[in-house]
Each structure stands twice: as structure tokens, then as C-alpha cells.
């Protein structure tokens, strides 16, 4: 269940001096396989994210996108507190066993940037460690697995 993350907008705000004071990049993606998996996020690129002696006014959109993707990957890897908001275990009505588990993760920064991640992923039997079944997976194990999938999906190549 691959999610391709795309930039949906780059919002560049200017101060009275016509200097960029904020860039907000929206990064979103969803799976094409019908699983309902998605990632929605907003990342503030600030002056401290820029290479030395670089200004926002001299940057290409592709360079801003790279900075935002790197920040998103850092957030997913632990720079942002991310919590589980729900775990839904879906049962196969024929076998009465769990067929998949849908985990929703939410993260947000409390530093005034309003940066956030909203991630929804489906865990299938193929995602489980080889020695585990859904019956032997705790909520804690499912949470760890979902967070690992978030890190993988946001990883910058």
C-alpha cells in the first residue's frame, strides 16, 4: 500500500518589507489501491531551515519542496510528537478472524507553526512480523508498526 506524497500548495507570505516571512507547504497523498490509506500534512519552512546565505526569494519551488520533505521526514522520525488516535480491527465475517487493522496517527507541533501530520494506514497480515498474527499483536505493537510505516512513507530518497 504505497502512498505517493505530493505537494498540493506552497503558500509564501511576505511582510511589509516584501521579504518572505513564512512558507507553508502542504504535502498530501493517498494510496491508489483502494485501501483508504492517506497522509495529510502541513510544514512551515522557516529561515532557519535554509542553507547559509540563502534567501527564500532566491529559491526555486523544487528547493522549497525538498526542504519541506526533509522536515516532514524528520517529524515522522521523531521530531514531532505523534500519537495514535484510533485502531480499528476489521474482522472477516467468514473466518471471524481479523483481516486487517486500520491505524490513525496524529501529530502536531506546539511551537506556533501549526505543522501537523494526519496519517491513516491499513496493516495487513503481510505487514506483521513473521512470528506474529493479529491475535498476538497488542495495541502497542500495532502502534509501533504504524509509526514505522509513517517513517517509511515519508523517507526522502
PDB file of C-alpha atoms in Angstrom:
ATOM      1  CA  UNK A   1       0.000   0.000   0.000  1.00  0.00           C
ATOM      2  CA  UNK A   2       2.220   2.674  -1.380  1.00  0.00           C
ATOM      3  CA  UNK A   3       1.382   6.319  -0.787  1.00  0.00           C
ATOM      4  CA  UNK A   4       2.904   8.837  -3.176  1.00  0.00           C
ATOM      5  CA  UNK A   5       3.231  12.149  -1.346  1.00  0.00           C
ATOM      6  CA  UNK A   6       2.703  15.223  -3.499  1.00  0.00           C
ATOM      7  CA  UNK A   7       2.948  18.945  -2.850  1.00  0.00           C
ATOM      8  CA  UNK A   8      -0.546  20.389  -3.044  1.00  0.00           C
ATOM      9  CA  UNK A   9       0.397  24.010  -2.328  1.00  0.00           C
ATOM     10  CA  UNK A  10       3.248  26.331  -1.428  1.00  0.00           C
ATOM     11  CA  UNK A  11       1.968  29.424   0.372  1.00  0.00           C
ATOM     12  CA  UNK A  12       4.621  32.145   0.555  1.00  0.00           C
ATOM     13  CA  UNK A  13       3.683  35.056   2.840  1.00  0.00           C
ATOM     14  CA  UNK A  14       5.508  38.385   2.745  1.00  0.00           C
ATOM     15  CA  UNK A  15       5.991  41.045   5.384  1.00  0.00           C
ATOM     16  CA  UNK A  16       5.636  44.797   4.865  1.00  0.00           C
ATOM     17  CA  UNK A  17       9.261  44.927   3.685  1.00  0.00           C
ATOM     18  CA  UNK A  18       8.342  42.495   0.880  1.00  0.00           C
ATOM     19  CA  UNK A  19      10.620  39.860   2.398  1.00  0.00           C
ATOM     20  CA  UNK A  20       9.288  36.342   2.791  1.00  0.00           C
ATOM     21  CA  UNK A  21       8.421  35.751   6.417  1.00  0.00           C
ATOM     22  CA  UNK A  22       6.752  32.357   6.090  1.00  0.00           C
ATOM     23  CA  UNK A  23       6.328  29.490   3.658  1.00  0.00           C
ATOM     24  CA  UNK A  24       3.727  26.814   4.358  1.00  0.00           C
ATOM     25  CA  UNK A  25       3.945  23.677   2.245  1.00  0.00           C
ATOM     26  CA  UNK A  26       1.011  21.252   2.104  1.00  0.00           C
ATOM     27  CA  UNK A  27       2.069  17.661   1.390  1.00  0.00           C
ATOM     28  CA  UNK A  28      -0.631  15.056   0.815  1.00  0.00           C
ATOM     29  CA  UNK A  29      -1.018  11.631  -0.656  1.00  0.00           C
ATOM     30  CA  UNK A  30      -3.286   8.631  -0.808  1.00  0.00           C
ATOM     31  CA  UNK A  31      -2.976   5.038  -1.898  1.00  0.00           C
ATOM     32  CA  UNK A  32      -4.230   4.048  -5.328  1.00  0.00           C
ATOM     33  CA  UNK A  33      -5.156   0.514  -4.232  1.00  0.00           C
ATOM     34  CA  UNK A  34      -8.495   1.345  -2.614  1.00  0.00           C
ATOM     35  CA  UNK A  35      -7.235   0.739   0.950  1.00  0.00           C
ATOM     36  CA  UNK A  36      -8.091   4.260   2.036  1.00  0.00           C
ATOM     37  CA  UNK A  37      -4.559   4.918   3.273  1.00  0.00           C
ATOM     38  CA  UNK A  38      -3.587   8.592   3.248  1.00  0.00           C
ATOM     39  CA  UNK A  39      -1.240  11.207   4.616  1.00  0.00           C
ATOM     40  CA  UNK A  40      -2.125  14.856   5.039  1.00  0.00           C
ATOM     41  CA  UNK A  41       0.400  17.344   6.366  1.00  0.00           C
ATOM     42  CA  UNK A  42       1.405  20.962   6.574  1.00  0.00           C
ATOM     43  CA  UNK A  43       5.019  22.025   7.073  1.00  0.00           C
ATOM     44  CA  UNK A  44       6.367  25.513   7.750  1.00  0.00           C
ATOM     45  CA  UNK A  45       9.696  26.174   6.074  1.00  0.00           C
ATOM     46  CA  UNK A  46      11.443  28.909   8.033  1.00  0.00           C
ATOM     47  CA  UNK A  47      14.629  30.914   7.618  1.00  0.00           C
ATOM     48  CA  UNK A  48      16.454  28.527   9.980  1.00  0.00           C
ATOM     49  CA  UNK A  49      15.745  25.676   7.514  1.00  0.00           C
ATOM     50  CA  UNK A  50      17.603  27.496   4.731  1.00  0.00           C
ATOM     51  CA  UNK A  51      21.194  26.855   3.696  1.00  0.00           C
ATOM     52  CA  UNK A  52      23.532  29.635   4.847  1.00  0.00           C
ATOM     53  CA  UNK A  53      23.465  32.905   2.850  1.00  0.00           C
ATOM     54  CA  UNK A  54      20.288  31.836   1.030  1.00  0.00           C
ATOM     55  CA  UNK A  55      17.055  33.789   0.951  1.00  0.00           C
ATOM     56  CA  UNK A  56      13.579  32.489   0.161  1.00  0.00           C
ATOM     57  CA  UNK A  57      13.370  34.974  -2.698  1.00  0.00           C
ATOM     58  CA  UNK A  58      16.279  33.225  -4.435  1.00  0.00           C
ATOM     59  CA  UNK A  59      14.873  29.699  -4.128  1.00  0.00           C
ATOM     60  CA  UNK A  60      13.084  27.578  -6.682  1.00  0.00           C
ATOM     61  CA  UNK A  61       9.872  25.809  -5.719  1.00  0.00           C
ATOM     62  CA  UNK A  62      11.720  22.494  -6.073  1.00  0.00           C
ATOM     63  CA  UNK A  63      14.247  23.625  -3.436  1.00  0.00           C
ATOM     64  CA  UNK A  64      11.448  24.692  -1.075  1.00  0.00           C
ATOM     65  CA  UNK A  65       9.764  21.318  -1.663  1.00  0.00           C
ATOM     66  CA  UNK A  66      12.989  19.488  -0.770  1.00  0.00           C
ATOM     67  CA  UNK A  67      13.277  21.450   2.495  1.00  0.00           C
ATOM     68  CA  UNK A  68       9.632  20.641   3.329  1.00  0.00           C
ATOM     69  CA  UNK A  69      10.014  16.921   2.521  1.00  0.00           C
ATOM     70  CA  UNK A  70      13.137  16.727   4.696  1.00  0.00           C
ATOM     71  CA  UNK A  71      11.291  18.415   7.560  1.00  0.00           C
ATOM     72  CA  UNK A  72       8.303  16.058   7.138  1.00  0.00           C
ATOM     73  CA  UNK A  73      10.653  13.054   7.263  1.00  0.00           C
ATOM     74  CA  UNK A  74      12.296  14.434  10.422  1.00  0.00           C
ATOM     75  CA  UNK A  75       8.877  14.952  12.005  1.00  0.00           C
ATOM     76  CA  UNK A  76       7.842  11.374  11.205  1.00  0.00           C
ATOM     77  CA  UNK A  77      11.140  10.047  12.575  1.00  0.00           C
ATOM     78  CA  UNK A  78      10.545  11.642  15.974  1.00  0.00           C
ATOM     79  CA  UNK A  79      10.996  15.423  15.755  1.00  0.00           C
ATOM     80  CA  UNK A  80       7.220  15.778  16.149  1.00  0.00           C
ATOM     81  CA  UNK A  81       5.202  14.086  18.890  1.00  0.00           C
ATOM     82  CA  UNK A  82       2.912  11.629  17.091  1.00  0.00           C
ATOM     83  CA  UNK A  83       0.112   9.768  18.816  1.00  0.00           C
ATOM     84  CA  UNK A  84      -2.379   7.106  17.883  1.00  0.00           C
ATOM     85  CA  UNK A  85      -5.908   8.457  17.565  1.00  0.00           C
ATOM     86  CA  UNK A  86      -7.583   5.139  16.719  1.00  0.00           C
ATOM     87  CA  UNK A  87      -7.036   1.456  15.980  1.00  0.00           C
ATOM     88  CA  UNK A  88      -9.812  -0.344  14.127  1.00  0.00           C
ATOM     89  CA  UNK A  89      -9.646  -4.130  13.860  1.00  0.00           C
ATOM     90  CA  UNK A  90     -11.690  -5.346  10.882  1.00  0.00           C
ATOM     91  CA  UNK A  91     -12.937  -8.932  11.014  1.00  0.00           C
ATOM     92  CA  UNK A  92     -13.530 -11.287   8.115  1.00  0.00           C
ATOM     93  CA  UNK A  93     -17.160 -12.369   8.512  1.00  0.00           C
ATOM     94  CA  UNK A  94     -16.441 -15.860   7.123  1.00  0.00           C
ATOM     95  CA  UNK A  95     -13.451 -16.772   9.311  1.00  0.00           C
ATOM     96  CA  UNK A  96     -14.268 -14.494  12.277  1.00  0.00           C
ATOM     97  CA  UNK A  97     -10.581 -13.542  12.366  1.00  0.00           C
ATOM     98  CA  UNK A  98      -9.046 -10.100  11.936  1.00  0.00           C
ATOM     99  CA  UNK A  99      -8.472  -9.405   8.237  1.00  0.00           C
ATOM    100  CA  UNK A 100      -6.707  -6.051   8.689  1.00  0.00           C
ATOM    101  CA  UNK A 101      -6.185  -3.246  11.160  1.00  0.00           C
ATOM    102  CA  UNK A 102      -6.535   0.453  10.361  1.00  0.00           C
ATOM    103  CA  UNK A 103      -4.396   2.760  12.488  1.00  0.00           C
ATOM    104  CA  UNK A 104      -4.754   6.547  12.529  1.00  0.00           C
ATOM    105  CA  UNK A 105      -1.853   8.680  13.733  1.00  0.00           C
ATOM    106  CA  UNK A 106      -1.898  12.395  14.507  1.00  0.00           C
ATOM    107  CA  UNK A 107       0.993  14.705  15.159  1.00  0.00           C
ATOM    108  CA  UNK A 108       1.232  18.430  15.706  1.00  0.00           C
ATOM    109  CA  UNK A 109       3.856  20.903  16.735  1.00  0.00           C
ATOM    110  CA  UNK A 110       3.207  23.129  19.718  1.00  0.00           C
ATOM    111  CA  UNK A 111       5.777  25.735  18.654  1.00  0.00           C
ATOM    112  CA  UNK A 112       3.267  28.015  16.918  1.00  0.00           C
ATOM    113  CA  UNK A 113       3.951  26.734  13.385  1.00  0.00           C
ATOM    114  CA  UNK A 114       0.709  24.732  13.204  1.00  0.00           C
ATOM    115  CA  UNK A 115       2.689  21.985  11.459  1.00  0.00           C
ATOM    116  CA  UNK A 116       0.818  18.693  11.529  1.00  0.00           C
ATOM    117  CA  UNK A 117       0.687  15.136  10.222  1.00  0.00           C
ATOM    118  CA  UNK A 118      -2.515  13.126   9.843  1.00  0.00           C
ATOM    119  CA  UNK A 119      -1.738   9.551   8.743  1.00  0.00           C
ATOM    120  CA  UNK A 120      -4.151   6.682   8.190  1.00  0.00           C
ATOM    121  CA  UNK A 121      -2.701   3.250   7.339  1.00  0.00           C
ATOM    122  CA  UNK A 122      -4.002  -0.257   6.836  1.00  0.00           C
ATOM    123  CA  UNK A 123      -1.928  -3.037   8.370  1.00  0.00           C
ATOM    124  CA  UNK A 124      -2.332  -6.387   6.631  1.00  0.00           C
ATOM    125  CA  UNK A 125      -1.056  -9.846   7.555  1.00  0.00           C
ATOM    126  CA  UNK A 126       1.905  -9.223   5.219  1.00  0.00           C
ATOM    127  CA  UNK A 127       2.984  -6.241   7.367  1.00  0.00           C
ATOM    128  CA  UNK A 128       3.214  -8.309  10.555  1.00  0.00           C
ATOM    129  CA  UNK A 129       6.487  -9.779  11.844  1.00  0.00           C
ATOM    130  CA  UNK A 130       6.814 -13.371  10.605  1.00  0.00           C
ATOM    131  CA  UNK A 131       6.278 -14.796  14.106  1.00  0.00           C
ATOM    132  CA  UNK A 132       3.074 -12.791  14.742  1.00  0.00           C
ATOM    133  CA  UNK A 133      -0.605 -12.933  13.856  1.00  0.00           C
ATOM    134  CA  UNK A 134      -3.231 -10.288  14.530  1.00  0.00           C
ATOM    135  CA  UNK A 135      -4.311 -12.370  17.526  1.00  0.00           C
ATOM    136  CA  UNK A 136      -0.837 -11.925  19.059  1.00  0.00           C
ATOM    137  CA  UNK A 137      -0.451  -8.214  18.260  1.00  0.00           C
ATOM    138  CA  UNK A 138      -1.100  -5.752  21.104  1.00  0.00           C
ATOM    139  CA  UNK A 139      -2.207  -2.161  20.571  1.00  0.00           C
ATOM    140  CA  UNK A 140       1.346  -1.123  21.467  1.00  0.00           C
ATOM    141  CA  UNK A 141       2.770  -3.417  18.753  1.00  0.00           C
ATOM    142  CA  UNK A 142       0.286  -2.092  16.179  1.00  0.00           C
ATOM    143  CA  UNK A 143       1.166   1.494  17.117  1.00  0.00           C
ATOM    144  CA  UNK A 144       4.884   0.776  16.661  1.00  0.00           C
ATOM    145  CA  UNK A 145       4.222  -0.847  13.281  1.00  0.00           C
ATOM    146  CA  UNK A 146       2.094   2.109  12.087  1.00  0.00           C
ATOM    147  CA  UNK A 147       4.759   4.606  13.154  1.00  0.00           C
ATOM    148  CA  UNK A 148       7.389   2.577  11.254  1.00  0.00           C
ATOM    149  CA  UNK A 149       5.166   2.707   8.152  1.00  0.00           C
ATOM    150  CA  UNK A 150       4.881   6.506   8.557  1.00  0.00           C
ATOM    151  CA  UNK A 151       8.679   6.813   8.702  1.00  0.00           C
ATOM    152  CA  UNK A 152       8.976   4.646   5.586  1.00  0.00           C
ATOM    153  CA  UNK A 153       6.347   6.571   3.591  1.00  0.00           C
ATOM    154  CA  UNK A 154       7.895   9.998   4.391  1.00  0.00           C
ATOM    155  CA  UNK A 155      11.516   8.928   3.943  1.00  0.00           C
ATOM    156  CA  UNK A 156      13.373  11.129   1.460  1.00  0.00           C
ATOM    157  CA  UNK A 157      15.216   9.120  -1.192  1.00  0.00           C
TER     158      UNK A 157
END
